[in-house]
Coordinates of C-alpha atoms in Angstrom, one line a residue:
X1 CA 95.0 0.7 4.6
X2 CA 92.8 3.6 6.2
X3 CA 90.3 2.0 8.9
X4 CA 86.9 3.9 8.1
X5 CA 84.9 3.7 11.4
X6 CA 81.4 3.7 10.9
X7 CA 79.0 5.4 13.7
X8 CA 75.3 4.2 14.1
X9 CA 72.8 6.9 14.6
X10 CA 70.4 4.7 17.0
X11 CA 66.9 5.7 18.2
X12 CA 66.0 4.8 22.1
X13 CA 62.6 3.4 23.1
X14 CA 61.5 2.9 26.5
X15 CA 58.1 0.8 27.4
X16 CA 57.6 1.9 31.5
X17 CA 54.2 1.3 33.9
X18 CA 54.3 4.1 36.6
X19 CA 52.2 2.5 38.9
X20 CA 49.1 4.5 39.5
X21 CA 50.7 7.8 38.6
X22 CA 47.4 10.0 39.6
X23 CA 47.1 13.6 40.5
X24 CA 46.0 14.2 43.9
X25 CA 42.0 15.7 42.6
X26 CA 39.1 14.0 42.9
X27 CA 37.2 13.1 39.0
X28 CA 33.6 12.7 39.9
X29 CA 33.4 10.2 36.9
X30 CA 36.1 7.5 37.7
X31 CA 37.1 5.6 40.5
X32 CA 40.0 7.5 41.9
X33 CA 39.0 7.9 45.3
X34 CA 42.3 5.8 46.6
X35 CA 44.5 8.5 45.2
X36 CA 43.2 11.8 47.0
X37 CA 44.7 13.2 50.3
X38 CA 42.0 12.0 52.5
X39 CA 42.4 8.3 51.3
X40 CA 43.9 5.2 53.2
X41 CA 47.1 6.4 50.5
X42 CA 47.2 9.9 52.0
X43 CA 48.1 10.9 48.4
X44 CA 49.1 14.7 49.1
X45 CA 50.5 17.3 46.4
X46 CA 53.9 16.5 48.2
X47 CA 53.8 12.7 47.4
X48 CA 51.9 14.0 43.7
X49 CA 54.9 15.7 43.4
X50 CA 57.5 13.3 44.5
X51 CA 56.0 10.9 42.4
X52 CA 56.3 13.0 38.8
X53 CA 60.0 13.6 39.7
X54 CA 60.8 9.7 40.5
X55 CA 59.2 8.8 37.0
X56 CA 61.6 11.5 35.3
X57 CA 64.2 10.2 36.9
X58 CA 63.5 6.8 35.9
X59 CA 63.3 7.6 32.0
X60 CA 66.7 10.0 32.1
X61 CA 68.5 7.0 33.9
X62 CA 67.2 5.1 30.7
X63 CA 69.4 7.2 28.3
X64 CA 72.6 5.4 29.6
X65 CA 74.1 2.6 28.2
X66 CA 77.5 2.1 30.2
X67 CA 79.4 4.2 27.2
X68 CA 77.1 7.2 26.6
X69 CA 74.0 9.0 27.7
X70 CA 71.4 10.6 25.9
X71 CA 67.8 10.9 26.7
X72 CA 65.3 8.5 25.2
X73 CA 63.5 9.6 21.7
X74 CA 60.0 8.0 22.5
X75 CA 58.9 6.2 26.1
X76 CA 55.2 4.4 25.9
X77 CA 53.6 4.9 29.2
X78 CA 51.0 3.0 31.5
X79 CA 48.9 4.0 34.3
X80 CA 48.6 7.7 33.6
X81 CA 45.6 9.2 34.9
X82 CA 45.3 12.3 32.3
X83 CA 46.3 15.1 30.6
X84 CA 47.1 17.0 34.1
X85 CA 49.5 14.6 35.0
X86 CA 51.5 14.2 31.5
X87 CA 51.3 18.1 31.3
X88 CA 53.0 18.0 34.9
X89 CA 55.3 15.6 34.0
X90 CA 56.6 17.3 30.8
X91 CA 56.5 20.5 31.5
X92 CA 57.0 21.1 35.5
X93 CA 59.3 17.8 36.9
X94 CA 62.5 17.1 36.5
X95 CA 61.9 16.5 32.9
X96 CA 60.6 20.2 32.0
X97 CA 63.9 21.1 30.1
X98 CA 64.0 17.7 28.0
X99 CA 61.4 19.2 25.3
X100 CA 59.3 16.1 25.1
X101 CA 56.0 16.2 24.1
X102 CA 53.1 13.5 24.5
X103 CA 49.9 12.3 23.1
X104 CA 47.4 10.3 25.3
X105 CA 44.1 8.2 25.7
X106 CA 41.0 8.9 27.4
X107 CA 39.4 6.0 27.7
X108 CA 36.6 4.5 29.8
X109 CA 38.8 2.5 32.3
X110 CA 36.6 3.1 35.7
X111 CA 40.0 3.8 37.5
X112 CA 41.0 6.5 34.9
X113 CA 44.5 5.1 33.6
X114 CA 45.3 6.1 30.6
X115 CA 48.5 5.3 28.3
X116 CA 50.8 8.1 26.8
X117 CA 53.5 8.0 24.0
X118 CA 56.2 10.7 25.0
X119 CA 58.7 11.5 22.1
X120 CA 61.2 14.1 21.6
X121 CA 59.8 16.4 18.6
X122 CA 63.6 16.5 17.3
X123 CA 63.7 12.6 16.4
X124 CA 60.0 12.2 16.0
X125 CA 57.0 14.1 13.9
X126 CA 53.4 12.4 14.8
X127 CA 51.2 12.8 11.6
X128 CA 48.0 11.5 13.0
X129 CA 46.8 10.1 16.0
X130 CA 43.7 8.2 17.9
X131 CA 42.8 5.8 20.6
X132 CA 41.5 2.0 19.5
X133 CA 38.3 1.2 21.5
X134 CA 38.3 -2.3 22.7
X135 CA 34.5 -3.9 23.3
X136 CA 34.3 -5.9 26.1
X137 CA 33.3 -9.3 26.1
X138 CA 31.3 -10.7 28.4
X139 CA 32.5 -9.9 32.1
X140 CA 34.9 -7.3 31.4
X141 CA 35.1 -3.8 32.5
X142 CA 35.7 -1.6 30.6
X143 CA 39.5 -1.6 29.8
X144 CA 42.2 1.3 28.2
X145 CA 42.0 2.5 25.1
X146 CA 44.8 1.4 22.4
X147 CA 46.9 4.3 21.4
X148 CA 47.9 4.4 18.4
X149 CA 50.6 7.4 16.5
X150 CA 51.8 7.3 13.0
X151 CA 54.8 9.8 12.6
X152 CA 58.2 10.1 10.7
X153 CA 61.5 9.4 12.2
X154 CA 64.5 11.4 11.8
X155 CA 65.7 9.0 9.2
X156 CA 62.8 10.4 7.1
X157 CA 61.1 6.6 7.8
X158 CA 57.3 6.3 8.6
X159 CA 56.7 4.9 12.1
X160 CA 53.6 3.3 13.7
X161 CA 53.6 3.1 17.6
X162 CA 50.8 1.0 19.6
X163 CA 51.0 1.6 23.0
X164 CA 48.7 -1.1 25.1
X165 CA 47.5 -1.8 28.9
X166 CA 46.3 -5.0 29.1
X167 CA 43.4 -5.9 31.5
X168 CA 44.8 -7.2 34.6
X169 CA 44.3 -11.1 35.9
X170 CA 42.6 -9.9 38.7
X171 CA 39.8 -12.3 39.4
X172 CA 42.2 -15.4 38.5
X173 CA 44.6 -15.9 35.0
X174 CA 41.4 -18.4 33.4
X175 CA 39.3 -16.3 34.1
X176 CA 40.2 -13.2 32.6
X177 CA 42.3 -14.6 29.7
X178 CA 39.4 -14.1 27.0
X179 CA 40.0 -10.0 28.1
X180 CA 43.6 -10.1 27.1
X181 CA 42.5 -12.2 24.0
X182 CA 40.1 -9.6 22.8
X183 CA 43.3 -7.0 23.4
X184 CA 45.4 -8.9 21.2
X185 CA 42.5 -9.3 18.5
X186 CA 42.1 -5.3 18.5
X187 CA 45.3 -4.5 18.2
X188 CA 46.1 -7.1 15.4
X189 CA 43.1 -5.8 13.2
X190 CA 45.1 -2.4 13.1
X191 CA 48.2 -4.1 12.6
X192 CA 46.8 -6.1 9.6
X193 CA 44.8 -3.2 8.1
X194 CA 48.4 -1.1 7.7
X195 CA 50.1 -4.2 6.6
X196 CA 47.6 -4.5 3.7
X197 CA 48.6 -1.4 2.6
X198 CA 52.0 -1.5 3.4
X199 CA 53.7 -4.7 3.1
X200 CA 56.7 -3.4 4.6
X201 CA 55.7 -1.2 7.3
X202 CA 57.9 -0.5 10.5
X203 CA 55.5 -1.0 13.3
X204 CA 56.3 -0.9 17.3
X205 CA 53.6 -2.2 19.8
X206 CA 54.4 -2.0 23.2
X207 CA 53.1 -1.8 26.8
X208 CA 51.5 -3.8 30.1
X209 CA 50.4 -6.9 28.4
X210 CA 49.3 -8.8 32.1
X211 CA 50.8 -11.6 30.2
X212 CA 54.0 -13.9 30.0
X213 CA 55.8 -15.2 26.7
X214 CA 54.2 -17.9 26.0
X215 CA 50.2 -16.8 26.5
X216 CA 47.5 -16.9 24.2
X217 CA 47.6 -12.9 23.7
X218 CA 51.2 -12.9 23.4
X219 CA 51.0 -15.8 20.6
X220 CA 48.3 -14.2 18.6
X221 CA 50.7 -11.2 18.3
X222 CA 53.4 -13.4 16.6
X223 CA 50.7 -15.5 14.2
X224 CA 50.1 -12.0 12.7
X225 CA 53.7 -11.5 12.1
X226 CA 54.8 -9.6 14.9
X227 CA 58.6 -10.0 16.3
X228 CA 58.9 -10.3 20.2
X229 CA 61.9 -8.4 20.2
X230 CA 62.2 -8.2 24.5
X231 CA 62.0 -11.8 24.6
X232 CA 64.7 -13.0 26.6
X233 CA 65.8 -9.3 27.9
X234 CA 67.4 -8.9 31.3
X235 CA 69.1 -6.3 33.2
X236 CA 72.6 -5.4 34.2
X237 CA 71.4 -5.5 38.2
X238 CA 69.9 -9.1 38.3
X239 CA 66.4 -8.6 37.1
X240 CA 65.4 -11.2 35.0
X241 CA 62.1 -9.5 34.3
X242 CA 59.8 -6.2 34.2
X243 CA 57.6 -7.3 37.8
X244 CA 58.0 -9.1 40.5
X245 CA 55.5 -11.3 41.8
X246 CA 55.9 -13.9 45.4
X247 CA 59.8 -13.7 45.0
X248 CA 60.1 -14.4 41.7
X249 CA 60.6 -12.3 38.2
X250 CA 58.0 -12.5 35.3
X251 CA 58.2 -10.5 32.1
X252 CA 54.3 -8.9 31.9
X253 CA 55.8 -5.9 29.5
X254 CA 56.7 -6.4 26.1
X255 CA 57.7 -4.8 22.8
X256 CA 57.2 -6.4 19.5
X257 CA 57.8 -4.8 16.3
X258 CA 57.3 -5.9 12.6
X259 CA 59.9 -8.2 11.0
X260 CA 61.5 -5.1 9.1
X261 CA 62.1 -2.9 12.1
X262 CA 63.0 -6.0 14.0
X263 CA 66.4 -6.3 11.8
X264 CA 66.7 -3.0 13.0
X265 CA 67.1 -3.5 17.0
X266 CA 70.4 -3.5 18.1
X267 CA 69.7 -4.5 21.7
X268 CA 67.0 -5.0 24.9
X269 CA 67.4 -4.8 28.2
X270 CA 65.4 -4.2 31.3
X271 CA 66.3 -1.0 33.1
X272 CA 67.5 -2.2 36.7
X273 CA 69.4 0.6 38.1
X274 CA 70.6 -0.2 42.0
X275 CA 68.7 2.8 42.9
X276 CA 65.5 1.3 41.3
X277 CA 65.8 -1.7 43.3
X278 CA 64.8 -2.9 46.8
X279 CA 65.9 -6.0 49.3
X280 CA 62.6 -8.3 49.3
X281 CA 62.2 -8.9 53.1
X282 CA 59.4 -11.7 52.8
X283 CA 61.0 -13.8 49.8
X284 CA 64.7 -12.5 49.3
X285 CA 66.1 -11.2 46.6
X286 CA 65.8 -7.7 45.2
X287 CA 62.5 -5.8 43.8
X288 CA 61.5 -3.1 41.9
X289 CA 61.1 0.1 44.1
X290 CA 57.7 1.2 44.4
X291 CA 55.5 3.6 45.5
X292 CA 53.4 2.0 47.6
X293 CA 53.3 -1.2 49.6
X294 CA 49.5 -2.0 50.3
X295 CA 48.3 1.2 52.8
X296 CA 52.4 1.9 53.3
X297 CA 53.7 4.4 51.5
X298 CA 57.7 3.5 50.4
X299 CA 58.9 6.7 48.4
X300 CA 59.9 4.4 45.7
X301 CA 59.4 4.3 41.7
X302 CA 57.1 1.7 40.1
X303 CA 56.5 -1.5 40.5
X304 CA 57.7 -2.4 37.1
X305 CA 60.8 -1.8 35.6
X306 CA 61.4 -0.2 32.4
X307 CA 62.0 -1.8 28.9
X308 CA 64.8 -0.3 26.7
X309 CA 65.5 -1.2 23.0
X310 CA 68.0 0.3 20.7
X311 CA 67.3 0.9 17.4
X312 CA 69.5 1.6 14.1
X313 CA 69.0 3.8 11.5

């Protein structure tokens, strides 16, 4: 009997936070002031620079999987300050020869973080774009925009990415809980509106939620049908979730995705490469590697690690 062996084509997705990846030039309308070379950061052209090529390195070490390599199709980014930096990043770091291109937010964040959806343009075609404005409710700033991209996959399959930054819970979890709420009620408006009109739908939300499994934000995702397809992911060097926080892991990034591109996930892990990790001094244990420590600068990464699913097609 002839054994017929069968290959998966599979499409890589990566969810990432930079951590405050800024250009070093001042933007008389935001707050940015912390992340210019005369700031308690000292945030020079060299570190700029520095920075841009530690992210790239972070997404190509994504493409591995212990078998094979191959860089990812699509990573949804956080804490991007503009279109400078993703221009940088694309066309002048380490990732310049990749051939990704990006689509980005400009939203009224006082800070000036954007997010960003980079794809590769030969397993992904965006066919329209634009940012979801979230109102704030009463005591919130306001937040990021919701990106959303609607594109075709090489598979010839329409895709819908979200890609979301949560408000922090800066100013106590309580407190600030009704922000991530009215998040999660934004986002699922969209995601209801295309489920109307298509039942069926493959849709992929992903980003900084400032929330665990188990939240109110997180839940109101999954009423509206939404799969939590990291739930439960890990990584290969003993992290258990996408920050650290007072010695201990918590899972603040997600990706969920509707039921019918859920059955299409072959696995999620978090990306813990030994070089993206550092010994906690104060707590023990190991950490993401980040850029800064309070005023200290530590040449590192982020302070989250990435999220990487694999998809079948």
């Amino acid at each position: 009997m002839a054994l017929v062996l069968l290959l998966l084509d599979i499409f890589t997705f990566v969810e990432l936070n930079c951590e405050n990846m800024f250009d070093c030039v001042d933007d008389s309308l935001t707050q940015d002031e912390e992340f210019l070379p005369q700031s308690y950061h000292h945030w020079t052209r060299t570190r700029y620079w520095r920075k841009l090529n530690r992210i790239g390195q972070e997404i190509i070490s994504c493409g591995a999987d212990g078998r094979e390599w191959a860089l990812p199709d699509m990573v949804a980014l956080c804490e991007v300050e503009n279109d400078s930096v993703m221009r940088d990043l694309t066309r002048r770091s380490l990732l310049r020869k990749a051939g990704y291109e990006y689509l980005m937010t400009s939203s009224p964040d006082v800070r000036g973080i954007d997010v960003a959806l980079l794809y590769s343009p030969f397993t992904f075609l965006p066919v329209s774009h634009y940012a979801l404005r979230v109102e704030p409710v009463r005591g919130m700033r306001p937040t990021r925009d919701i990106l959303y991209v609607k594109g075709v996959g090489r598979s010839g399959d329409t895709l819908h990415v979200f890609v979301v930054h949560a408000p922090s819970r800066s100013g106590g979890e309580l407190e600030t809980r009704p922000h991530r709420m009215q998040v999660s009620r934004r986002l699922c408006q969209s995601v209801d509106s295309i489920r109307l009109a298509e039942p069926e739908a493959r849709i992929l939300v992903a980003g900084d939620f400032n929330d665990t499994a188990g939240n109110a934000s997180l839940r109101h995702l999954e009423l509206h049908g939404m799969v939590h397809v990291s739930a439960g992911a890990q990584g290969s060097h003993g992290a258990r979730g996408t920050y650290w926080y007072r010695g201990g892991w918590e899972s603040i990034d997600h990706v969920f995705c509707s039921p019918r591109l859920a059955a299409r996930v072959e696995g999620c892990r978090i990306g813990d490469e030994p070089f993206l990790l550092t010994d906690d001094g104060q707590y023990g244990g190991l950490k993401p590697r980040r850029t800064y420590i309070g005023p200290r600068y530590q040449d590192g990464f982020s302070d989250h690690l990435p999220l990487i699913v694999k998809f079948s097609y």
